[in-house]
Short mmCIF file of C-alpha atoms and ligand atoms in Angstrom, two decimals:
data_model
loop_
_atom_site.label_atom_id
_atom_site.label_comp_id
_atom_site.label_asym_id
_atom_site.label_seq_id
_atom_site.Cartn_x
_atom_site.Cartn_y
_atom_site.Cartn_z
CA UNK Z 1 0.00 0.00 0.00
CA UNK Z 2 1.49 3.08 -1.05
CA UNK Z 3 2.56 5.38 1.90
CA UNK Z 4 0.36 8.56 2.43
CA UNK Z 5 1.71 11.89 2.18
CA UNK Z 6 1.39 14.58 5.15
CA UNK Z 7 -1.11 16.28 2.83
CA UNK Z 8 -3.19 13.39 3.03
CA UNK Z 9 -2.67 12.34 5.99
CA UNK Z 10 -3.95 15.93 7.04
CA UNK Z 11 -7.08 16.25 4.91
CA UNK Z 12 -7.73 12.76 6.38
CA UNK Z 13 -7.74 14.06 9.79
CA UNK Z 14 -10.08 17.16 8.70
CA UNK Z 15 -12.30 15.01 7.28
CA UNK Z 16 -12.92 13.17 10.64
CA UNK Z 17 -13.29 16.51 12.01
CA UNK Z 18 -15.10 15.45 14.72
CA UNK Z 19 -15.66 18.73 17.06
CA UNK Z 20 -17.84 20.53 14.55
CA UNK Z 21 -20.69 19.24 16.30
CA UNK Z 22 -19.69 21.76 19.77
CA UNK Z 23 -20.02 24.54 17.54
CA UNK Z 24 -23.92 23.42 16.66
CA UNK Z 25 -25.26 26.53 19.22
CA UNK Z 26 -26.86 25.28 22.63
CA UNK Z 27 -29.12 28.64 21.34
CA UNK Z 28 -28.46 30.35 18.09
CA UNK Z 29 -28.73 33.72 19.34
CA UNK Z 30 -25.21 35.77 20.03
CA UNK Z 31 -24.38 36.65 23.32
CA UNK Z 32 -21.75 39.39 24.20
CA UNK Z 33 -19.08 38.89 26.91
CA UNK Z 34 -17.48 42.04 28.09
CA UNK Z 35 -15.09 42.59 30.75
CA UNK Z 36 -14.24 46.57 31.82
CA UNK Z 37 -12.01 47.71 34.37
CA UNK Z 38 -10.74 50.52 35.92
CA UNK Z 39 -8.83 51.51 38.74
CA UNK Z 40 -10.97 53.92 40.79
CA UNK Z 41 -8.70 53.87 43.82
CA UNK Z 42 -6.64 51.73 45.69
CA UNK Z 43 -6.55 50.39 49.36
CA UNK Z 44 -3.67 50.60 50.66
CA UNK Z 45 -1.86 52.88 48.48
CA UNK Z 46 -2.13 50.86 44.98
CA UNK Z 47 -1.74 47.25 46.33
CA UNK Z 48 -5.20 46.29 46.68
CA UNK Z 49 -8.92 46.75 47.25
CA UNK Z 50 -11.42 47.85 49.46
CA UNK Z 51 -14.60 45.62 49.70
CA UNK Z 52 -16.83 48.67 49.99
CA UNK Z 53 -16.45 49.73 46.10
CA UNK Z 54 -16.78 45.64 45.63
CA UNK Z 55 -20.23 45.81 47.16
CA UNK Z 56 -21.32 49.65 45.08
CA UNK Z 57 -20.30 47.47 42.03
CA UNK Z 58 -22.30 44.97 42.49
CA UNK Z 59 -25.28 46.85 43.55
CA UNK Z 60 -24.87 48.98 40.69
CA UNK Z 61 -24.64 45.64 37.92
CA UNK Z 62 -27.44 44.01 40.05
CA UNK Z 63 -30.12 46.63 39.33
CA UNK Z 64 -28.64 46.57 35.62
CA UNK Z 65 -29.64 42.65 35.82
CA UNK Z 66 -32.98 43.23 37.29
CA UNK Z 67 -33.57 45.42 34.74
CA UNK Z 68 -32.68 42.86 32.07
CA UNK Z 69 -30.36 45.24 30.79
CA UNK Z 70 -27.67 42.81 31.45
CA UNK Z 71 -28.29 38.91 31.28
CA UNK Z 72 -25.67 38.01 34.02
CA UNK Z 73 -22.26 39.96 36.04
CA UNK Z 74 -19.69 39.09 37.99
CA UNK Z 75 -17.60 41.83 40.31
CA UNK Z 76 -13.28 41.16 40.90
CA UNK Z 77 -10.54 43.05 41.85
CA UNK Z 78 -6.83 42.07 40.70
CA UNK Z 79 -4.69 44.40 43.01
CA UNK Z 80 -6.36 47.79 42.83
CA UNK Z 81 -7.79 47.53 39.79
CA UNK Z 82 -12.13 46.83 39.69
CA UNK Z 83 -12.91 44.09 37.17
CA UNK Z 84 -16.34 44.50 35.55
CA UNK Z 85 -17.54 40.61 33.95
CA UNK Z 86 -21.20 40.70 31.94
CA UNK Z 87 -22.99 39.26 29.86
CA UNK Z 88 -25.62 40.52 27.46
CA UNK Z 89 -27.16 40.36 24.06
CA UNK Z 90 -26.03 43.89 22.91
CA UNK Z 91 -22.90 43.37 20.79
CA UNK Z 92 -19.51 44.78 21.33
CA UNK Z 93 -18.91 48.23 22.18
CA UNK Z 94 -22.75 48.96 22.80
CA UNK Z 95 -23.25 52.24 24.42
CA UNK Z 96 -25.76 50.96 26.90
CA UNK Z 97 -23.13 48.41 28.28
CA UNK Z 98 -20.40 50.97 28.28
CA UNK Z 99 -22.34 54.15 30.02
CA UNK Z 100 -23.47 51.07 33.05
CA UNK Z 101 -19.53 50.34 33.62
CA UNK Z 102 -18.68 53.94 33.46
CA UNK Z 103 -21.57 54.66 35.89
CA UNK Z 104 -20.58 52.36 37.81
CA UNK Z 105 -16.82 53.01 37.84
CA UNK Z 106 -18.07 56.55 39.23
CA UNK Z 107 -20.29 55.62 41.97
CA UNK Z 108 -16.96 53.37 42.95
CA UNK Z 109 -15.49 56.66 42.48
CA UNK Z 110 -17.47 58.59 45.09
CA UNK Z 111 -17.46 55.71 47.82
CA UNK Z 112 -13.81 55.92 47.33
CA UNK Z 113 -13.71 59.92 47.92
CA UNK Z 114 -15.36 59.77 50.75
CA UNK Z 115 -12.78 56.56 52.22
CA UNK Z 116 -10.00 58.86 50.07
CA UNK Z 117 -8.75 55.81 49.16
CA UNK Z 118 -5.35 56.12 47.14
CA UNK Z 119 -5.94 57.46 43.75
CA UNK Z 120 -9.50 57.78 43.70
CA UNK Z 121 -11.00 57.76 40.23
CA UNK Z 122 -7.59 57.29 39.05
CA UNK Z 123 -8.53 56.18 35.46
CA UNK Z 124 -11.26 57.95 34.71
CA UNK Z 125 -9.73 60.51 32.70
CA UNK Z 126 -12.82 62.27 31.27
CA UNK Z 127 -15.68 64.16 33.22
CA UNK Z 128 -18.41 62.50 30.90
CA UNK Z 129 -19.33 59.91 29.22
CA UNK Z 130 -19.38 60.02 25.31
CA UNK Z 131 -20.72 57.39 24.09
CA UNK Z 132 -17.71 54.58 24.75
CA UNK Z 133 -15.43 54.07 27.92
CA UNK Z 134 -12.32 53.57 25.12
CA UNK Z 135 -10.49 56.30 24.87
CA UNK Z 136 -11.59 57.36 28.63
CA UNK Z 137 -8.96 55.21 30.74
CA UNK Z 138 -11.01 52.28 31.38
CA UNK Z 139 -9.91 48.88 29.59
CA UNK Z 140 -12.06 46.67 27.86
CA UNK Z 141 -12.26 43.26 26.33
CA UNK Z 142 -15.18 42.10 24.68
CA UNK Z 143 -16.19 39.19 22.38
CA UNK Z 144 -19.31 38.02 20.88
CA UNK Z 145 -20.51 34.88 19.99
CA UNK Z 146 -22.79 32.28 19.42
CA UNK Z 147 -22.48 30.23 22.51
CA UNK Z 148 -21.64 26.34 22.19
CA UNK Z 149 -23.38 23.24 23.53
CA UNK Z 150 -20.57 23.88 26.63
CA UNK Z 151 -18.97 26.89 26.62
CA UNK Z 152 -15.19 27.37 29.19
CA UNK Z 153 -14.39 30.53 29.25
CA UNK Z 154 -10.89 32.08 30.97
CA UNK Z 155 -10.48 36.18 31.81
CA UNK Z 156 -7.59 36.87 32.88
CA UNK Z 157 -7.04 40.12 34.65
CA UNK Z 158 -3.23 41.42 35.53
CA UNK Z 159 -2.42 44.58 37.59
CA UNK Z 160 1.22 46.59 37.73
CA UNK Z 161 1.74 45.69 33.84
CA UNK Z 162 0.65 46.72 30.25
CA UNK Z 163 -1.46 44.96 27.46
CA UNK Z 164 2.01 44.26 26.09
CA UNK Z 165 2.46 41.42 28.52
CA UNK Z 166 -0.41 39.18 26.98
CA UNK Z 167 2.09 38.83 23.89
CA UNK Z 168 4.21 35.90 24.97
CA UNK Z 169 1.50 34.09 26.42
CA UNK Z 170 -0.91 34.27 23.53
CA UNK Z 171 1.65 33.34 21.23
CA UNK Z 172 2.41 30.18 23.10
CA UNK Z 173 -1.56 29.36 23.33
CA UNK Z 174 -2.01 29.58 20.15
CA UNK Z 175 1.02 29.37 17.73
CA UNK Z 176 3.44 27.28 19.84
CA UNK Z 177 2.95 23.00 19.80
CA UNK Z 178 5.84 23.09 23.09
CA UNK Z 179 2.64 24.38 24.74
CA UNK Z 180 -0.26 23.66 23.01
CA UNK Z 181 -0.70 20.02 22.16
CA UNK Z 182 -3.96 20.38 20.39
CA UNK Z 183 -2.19 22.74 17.36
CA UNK Z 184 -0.85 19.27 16.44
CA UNK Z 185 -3.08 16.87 17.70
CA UNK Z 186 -6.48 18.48 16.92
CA UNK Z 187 -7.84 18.57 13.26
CA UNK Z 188 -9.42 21.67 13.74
CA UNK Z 189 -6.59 23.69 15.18
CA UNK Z 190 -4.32 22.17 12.58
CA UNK Z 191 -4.58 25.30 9.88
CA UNK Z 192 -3.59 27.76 12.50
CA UNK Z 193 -5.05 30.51 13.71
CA UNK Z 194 -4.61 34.85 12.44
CA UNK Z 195 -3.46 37.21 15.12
CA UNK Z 196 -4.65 40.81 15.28
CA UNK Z 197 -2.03 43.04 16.06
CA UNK Z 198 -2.15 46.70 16.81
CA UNK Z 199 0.88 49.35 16.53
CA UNK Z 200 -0.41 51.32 19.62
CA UNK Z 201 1.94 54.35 18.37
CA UNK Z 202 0.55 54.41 15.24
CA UNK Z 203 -2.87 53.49 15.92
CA UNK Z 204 -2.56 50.54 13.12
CA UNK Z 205 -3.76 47.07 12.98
CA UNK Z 206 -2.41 43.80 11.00
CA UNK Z 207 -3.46 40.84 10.50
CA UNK Z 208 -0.86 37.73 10.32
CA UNK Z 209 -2.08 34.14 9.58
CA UNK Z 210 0.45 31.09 11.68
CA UNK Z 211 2.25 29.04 11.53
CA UNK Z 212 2.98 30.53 8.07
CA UNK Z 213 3.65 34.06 9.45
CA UNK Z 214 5.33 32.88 12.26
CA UNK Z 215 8.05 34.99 12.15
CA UNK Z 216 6.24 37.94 11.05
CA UNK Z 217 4.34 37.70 14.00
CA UNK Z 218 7.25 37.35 16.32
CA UNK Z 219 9.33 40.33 14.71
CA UNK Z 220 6.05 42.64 16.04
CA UNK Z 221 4.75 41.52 18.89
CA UNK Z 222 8.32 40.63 20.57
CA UNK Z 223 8.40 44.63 21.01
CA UNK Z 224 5.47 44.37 23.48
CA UNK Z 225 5.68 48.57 24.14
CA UNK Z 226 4.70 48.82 20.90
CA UNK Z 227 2.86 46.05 19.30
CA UNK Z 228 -0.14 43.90 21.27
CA UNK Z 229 -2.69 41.21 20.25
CA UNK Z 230 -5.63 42.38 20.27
CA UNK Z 231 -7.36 39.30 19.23
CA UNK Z 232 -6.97 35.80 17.85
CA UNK Z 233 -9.12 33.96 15.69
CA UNK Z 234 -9.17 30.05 14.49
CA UNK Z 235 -8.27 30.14 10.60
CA UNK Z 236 -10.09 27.83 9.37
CA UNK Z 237 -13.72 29.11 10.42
CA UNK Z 238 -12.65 32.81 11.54
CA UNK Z 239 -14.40 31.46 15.32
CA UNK Z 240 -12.80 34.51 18.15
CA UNK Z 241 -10.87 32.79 20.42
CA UNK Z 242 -9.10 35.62 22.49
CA UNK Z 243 -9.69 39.45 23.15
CA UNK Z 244 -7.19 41.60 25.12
CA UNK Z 245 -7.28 45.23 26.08
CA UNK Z 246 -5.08 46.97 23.98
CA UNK Z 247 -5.74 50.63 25.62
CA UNK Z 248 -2.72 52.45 26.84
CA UNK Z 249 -3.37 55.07 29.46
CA UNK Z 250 -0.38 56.73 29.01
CA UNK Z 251 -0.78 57.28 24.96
CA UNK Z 252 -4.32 58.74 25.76
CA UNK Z 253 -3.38 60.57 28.70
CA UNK Z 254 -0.14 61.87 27.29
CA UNK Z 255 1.49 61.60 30.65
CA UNK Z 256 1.98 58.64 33.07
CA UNK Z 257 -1.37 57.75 34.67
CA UNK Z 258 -0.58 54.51 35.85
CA UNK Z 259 -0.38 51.26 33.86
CA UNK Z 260 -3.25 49.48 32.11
CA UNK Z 261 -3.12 46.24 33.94
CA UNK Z 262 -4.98 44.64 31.37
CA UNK Z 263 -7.41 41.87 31.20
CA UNK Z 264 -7.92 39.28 28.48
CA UNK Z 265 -11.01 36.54 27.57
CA UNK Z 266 -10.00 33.08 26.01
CA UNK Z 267 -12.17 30.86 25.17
CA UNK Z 268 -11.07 26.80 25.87
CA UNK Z 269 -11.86 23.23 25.09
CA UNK Z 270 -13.77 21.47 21.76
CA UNK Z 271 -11.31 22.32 18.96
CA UNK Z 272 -9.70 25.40 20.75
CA UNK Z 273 -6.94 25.38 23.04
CA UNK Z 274 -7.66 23.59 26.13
CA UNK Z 275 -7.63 24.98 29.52
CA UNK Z 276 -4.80 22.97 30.52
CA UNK Z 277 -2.79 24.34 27.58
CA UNK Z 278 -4.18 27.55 27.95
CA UNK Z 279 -2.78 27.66 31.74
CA UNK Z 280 0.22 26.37 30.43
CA UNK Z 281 1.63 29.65 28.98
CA UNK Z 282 1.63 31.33 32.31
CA UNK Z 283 3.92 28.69 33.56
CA UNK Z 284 6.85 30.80 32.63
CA UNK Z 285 7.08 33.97 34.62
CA UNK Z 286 8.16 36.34 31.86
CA UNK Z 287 9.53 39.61 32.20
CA UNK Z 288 7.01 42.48 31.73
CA UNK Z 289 6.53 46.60 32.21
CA UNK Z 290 5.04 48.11 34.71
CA UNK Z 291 6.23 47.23 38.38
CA UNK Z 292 6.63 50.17 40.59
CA UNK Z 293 5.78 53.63 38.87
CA UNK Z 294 5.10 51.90 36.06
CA UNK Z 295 9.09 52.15 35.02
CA UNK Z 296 10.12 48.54 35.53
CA UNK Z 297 10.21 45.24 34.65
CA UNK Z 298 9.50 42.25 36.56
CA UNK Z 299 7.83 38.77 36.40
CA UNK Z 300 4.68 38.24 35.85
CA UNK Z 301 3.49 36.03 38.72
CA UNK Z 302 0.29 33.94 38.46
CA UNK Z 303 -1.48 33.67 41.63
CA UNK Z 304 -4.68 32.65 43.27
CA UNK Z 305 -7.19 35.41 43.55
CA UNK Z 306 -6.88 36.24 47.18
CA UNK Z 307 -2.81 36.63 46.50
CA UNK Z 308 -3.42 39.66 44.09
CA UNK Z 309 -2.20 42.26 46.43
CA UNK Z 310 1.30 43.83 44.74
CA UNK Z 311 3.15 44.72 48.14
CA UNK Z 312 6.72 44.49 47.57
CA UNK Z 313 8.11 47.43 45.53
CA UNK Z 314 4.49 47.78 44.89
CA UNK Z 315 4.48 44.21 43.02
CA UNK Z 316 6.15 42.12 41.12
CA UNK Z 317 3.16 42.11 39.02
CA UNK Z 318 0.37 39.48 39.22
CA UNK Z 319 -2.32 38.14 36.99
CA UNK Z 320 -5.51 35.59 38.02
CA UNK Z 321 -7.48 33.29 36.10
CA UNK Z 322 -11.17 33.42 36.46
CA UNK Z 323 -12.62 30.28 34.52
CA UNK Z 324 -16.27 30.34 33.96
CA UNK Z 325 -18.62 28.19 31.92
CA UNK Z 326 -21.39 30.00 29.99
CA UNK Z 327 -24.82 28.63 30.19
CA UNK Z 328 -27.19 30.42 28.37
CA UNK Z 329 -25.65 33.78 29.18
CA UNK Z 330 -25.38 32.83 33.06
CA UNK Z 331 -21.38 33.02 34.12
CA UNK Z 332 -21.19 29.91 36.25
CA UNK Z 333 -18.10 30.58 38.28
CA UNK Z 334 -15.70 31.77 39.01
CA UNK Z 335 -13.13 28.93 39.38
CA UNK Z 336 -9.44 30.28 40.86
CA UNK Z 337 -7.86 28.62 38.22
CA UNK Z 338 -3.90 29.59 39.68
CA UNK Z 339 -5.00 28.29 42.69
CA UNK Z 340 -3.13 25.27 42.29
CA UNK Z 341 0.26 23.83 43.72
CA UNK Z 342 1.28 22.92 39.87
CA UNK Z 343 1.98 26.98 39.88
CA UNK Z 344 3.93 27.19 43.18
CA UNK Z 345 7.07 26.47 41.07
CA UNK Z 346 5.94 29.56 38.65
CA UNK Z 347 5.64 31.61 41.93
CA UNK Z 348 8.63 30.64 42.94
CA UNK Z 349 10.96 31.41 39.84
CA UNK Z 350 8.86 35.31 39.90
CA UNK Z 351 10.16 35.74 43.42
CA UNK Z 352 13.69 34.70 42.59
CA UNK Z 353 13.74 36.70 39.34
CA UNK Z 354 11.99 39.34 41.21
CA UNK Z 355 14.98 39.52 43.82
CA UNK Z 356 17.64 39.25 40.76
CA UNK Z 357 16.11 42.01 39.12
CA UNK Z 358 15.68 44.14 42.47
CA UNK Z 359 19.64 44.07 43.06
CA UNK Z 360 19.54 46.42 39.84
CA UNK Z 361 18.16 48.91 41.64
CA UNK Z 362 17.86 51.76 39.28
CA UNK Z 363 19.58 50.52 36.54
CA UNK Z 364 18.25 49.21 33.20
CA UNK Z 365 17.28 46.60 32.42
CA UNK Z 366 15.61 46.48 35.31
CA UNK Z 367 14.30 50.22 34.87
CA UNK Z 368 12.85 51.18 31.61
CA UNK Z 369 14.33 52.66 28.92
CA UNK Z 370 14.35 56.12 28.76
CA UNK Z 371 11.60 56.50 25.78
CA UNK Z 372 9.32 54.68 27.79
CA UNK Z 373 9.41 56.46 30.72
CA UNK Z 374 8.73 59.71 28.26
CA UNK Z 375 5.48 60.03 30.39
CA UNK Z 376 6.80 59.79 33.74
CA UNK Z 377 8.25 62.61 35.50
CA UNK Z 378 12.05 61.75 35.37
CA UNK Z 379 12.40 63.73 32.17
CA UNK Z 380 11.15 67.00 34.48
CA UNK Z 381 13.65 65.58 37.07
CA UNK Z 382 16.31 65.62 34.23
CA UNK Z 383 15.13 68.77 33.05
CA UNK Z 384 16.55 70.37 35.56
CA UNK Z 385 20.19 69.38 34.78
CA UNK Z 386 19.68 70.36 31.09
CA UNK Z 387 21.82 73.79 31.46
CA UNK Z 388 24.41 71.99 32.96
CA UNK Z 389 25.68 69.95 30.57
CA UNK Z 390 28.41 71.42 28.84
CA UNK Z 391 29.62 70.51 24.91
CA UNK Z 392 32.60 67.97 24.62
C1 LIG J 1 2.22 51.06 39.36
C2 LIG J 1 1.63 51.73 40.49
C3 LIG J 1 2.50 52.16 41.60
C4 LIG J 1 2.67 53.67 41.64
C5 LIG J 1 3.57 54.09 42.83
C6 LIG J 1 3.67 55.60 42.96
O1 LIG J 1 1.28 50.85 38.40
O2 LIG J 1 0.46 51.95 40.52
O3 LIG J 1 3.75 51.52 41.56
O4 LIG J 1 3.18 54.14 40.45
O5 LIG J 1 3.07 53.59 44.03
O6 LIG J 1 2.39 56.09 43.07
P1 LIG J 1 2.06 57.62 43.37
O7 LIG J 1 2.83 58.45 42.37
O8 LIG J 1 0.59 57.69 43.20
O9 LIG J 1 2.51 57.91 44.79
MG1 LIG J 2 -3.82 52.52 41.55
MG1 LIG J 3 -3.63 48.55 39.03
#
């Protein structure tokens, strides 16, 4: 019997595709996820969060509910920043959705006055709402979809680092077989998937297609000040996978406001990436911006949900895992998904690399680069030396 060639072997495998059946809707109607956050003050300092603005937020998306504005919410907090979950019906960036997180952010806002918690209303950097919270200060990440006959969800939600840091990860999830099993193994992950990337200086977006534009891909989004996924789709029926916040508060702000501690929604299992190999890619804890002033790097260090309190030199930075399953619109969850011993190596490595890096004190690489500090106030600090120097 003559040997079969990959090709065939391939379009073999497609042919038993066998997972197509998941994506027969449990209901054909789209629902929306969104996830908004803001940091509307911080308790103590920026480290954490005070349970008082947890309980305003929650009031605030329960009457939405009630209402049956929204179908279903859930209120977090990663370090000091307020993490917004809902479903709905309305599509992405629907105005409705958008002015109830921003209404809510301020009522936060005003219980936070009156505590003068640190930074209150720190992101909100207009007076009124227009029409969108992007471009205001808050993040967002929303998908929608038609949901499947089970439907895992992961949002992750990181604090003391930038969009920028969802890069390596997201490139191991879903372009990397050392992590991800199923890009090999599963017929319908086989083709790939396309990455959305945006130049956040230029205010650009590409498209690149892997494994073919592998490198491409890397040349970008290894310069993660500049370039970030925005989202990820599978190639070979365009089905959203993955949605990160891409906002940078500093580029809208045009001076240092704080990082964006971003969050990101991935969805797992039935011919995606699984949420075991999802996980995965936050074994490694990689170096990212944003640890203390926002003018360092550090590791990003994956913890449980009741470990996301930044303390030392206001970090290193953390992210958590909130998995959900979506039943009809209801989030059922959350499930700490770093709250696992498998991670306690993870944590470890951060708190070793975070000491190594430490010892640099001020010194790169440890601090930024100059250009990205542009927003900070050394260059008024440095300013003040500029008639000093003298020609050589
Ligand atoms: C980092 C962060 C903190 C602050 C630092 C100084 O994102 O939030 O590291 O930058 O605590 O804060 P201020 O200038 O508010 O005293
Ligand atoms: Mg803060
Ligand atoms: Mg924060």
């Amino acid at each position: 019997m003559a040997e079969k060639s990959p090709a065939d072997v391939c379009d073999a495998c497609l042919a038993l595709d066998s997972y197509d059946e998941d994506f027969i809707m449990a209901n054909d109607k789209n629902i929306t996820l969104s996830v908004i956050k803001a940091d509307v003050g911080g308790f103590v300092g920026h480290s954490s969060f005070h349970p008082a603005l947890l309980d305003t937020a929650k009031e605030k998306l329960s009457n939405a509910k009630s209402k049956g504005v929204i179908i279903d919410f859930h209120v977090m907090r990663c370090g000091d920043d307020l993490e917004l979950i809902m479903t709905h019906d309305k599509g992405c960036d629907n105005k409705t959705i958008h002015e109830l997180a921003w209404n809510t952010f301020t009522a936060c806002t005003e219980v936070a006055k009156e505590l003068k918690l640190y930074g209150a209303g720190q992101d909100l950097l207009k007076d009124a709402f227009t029409g969108t919270v992007k471009g205001m200060g808050p993040g967002v990440a929303e998908m929608e979809f038609v949901e499947r006959k089970s439907e895992p969800v992961i949002i992750f939600m990181a604090d003391k680092t930038s969009a920028g840091a969802w890069n390596l990860p997201l490139y191991k999830v879903f372009g990397d077989p050392f992590n991800t099993a199923g890009l090999i193994i599963d017929p319908s992950m086989i083709e790939g998937f396309c990455f959305n990337v945006l130049d956040v200086k230029e205010g650009k977006a590409i498209t690149l297609s892997c494994p073919e534009e592998t490198y491409y891909l890397l040349a970008l989004i290894g310069a993660t000040n500049r370039y970030m996924v925005s989202s990820v789709s599978r190639k070979k029926d365009n089905e959203i996978t993955a949605v990160a916040s891409t906002q940078r508060l500093s580029l809208i702000a045009g001076k240092y406001v704080g990082k964006d501690d971003p969050v990101m929604i991935v969805r797992c299992q039935s011919g995606l990436p699984a949420v075991g190999e999802v996980l995965e890619a936050f074994s490694f804890p990689h170096l990212v911006q944003g640890w203390m002033r926002g003018s360092h790097h550090g590791p990003l260090m994956p913890v449980p949900f009741y470990e996301a309190n930044p303390t030392r030199f206001d970090g290193p930075p953390r992210v958590i895992a909130a998995g959900f399953q979506i039943t009809n619109g209801r989030l059922i969850g959350p499930h700490d998904m770093f709250d696992d011993p498998s991670f306690d190596e993870t944590r470890r490595k951060a708190n070793n690399v975070a000491e190594y890096m430490r010892r640099h004190g001020p010194f790169q690489p440890h601090r930024l680069p100059l250009e990205e500090m542009e927003y900070t106030t050394l260059p008024q600090v440095l300013g003040k030396l500029k008639d000093r120097f003298e020609k050589q």
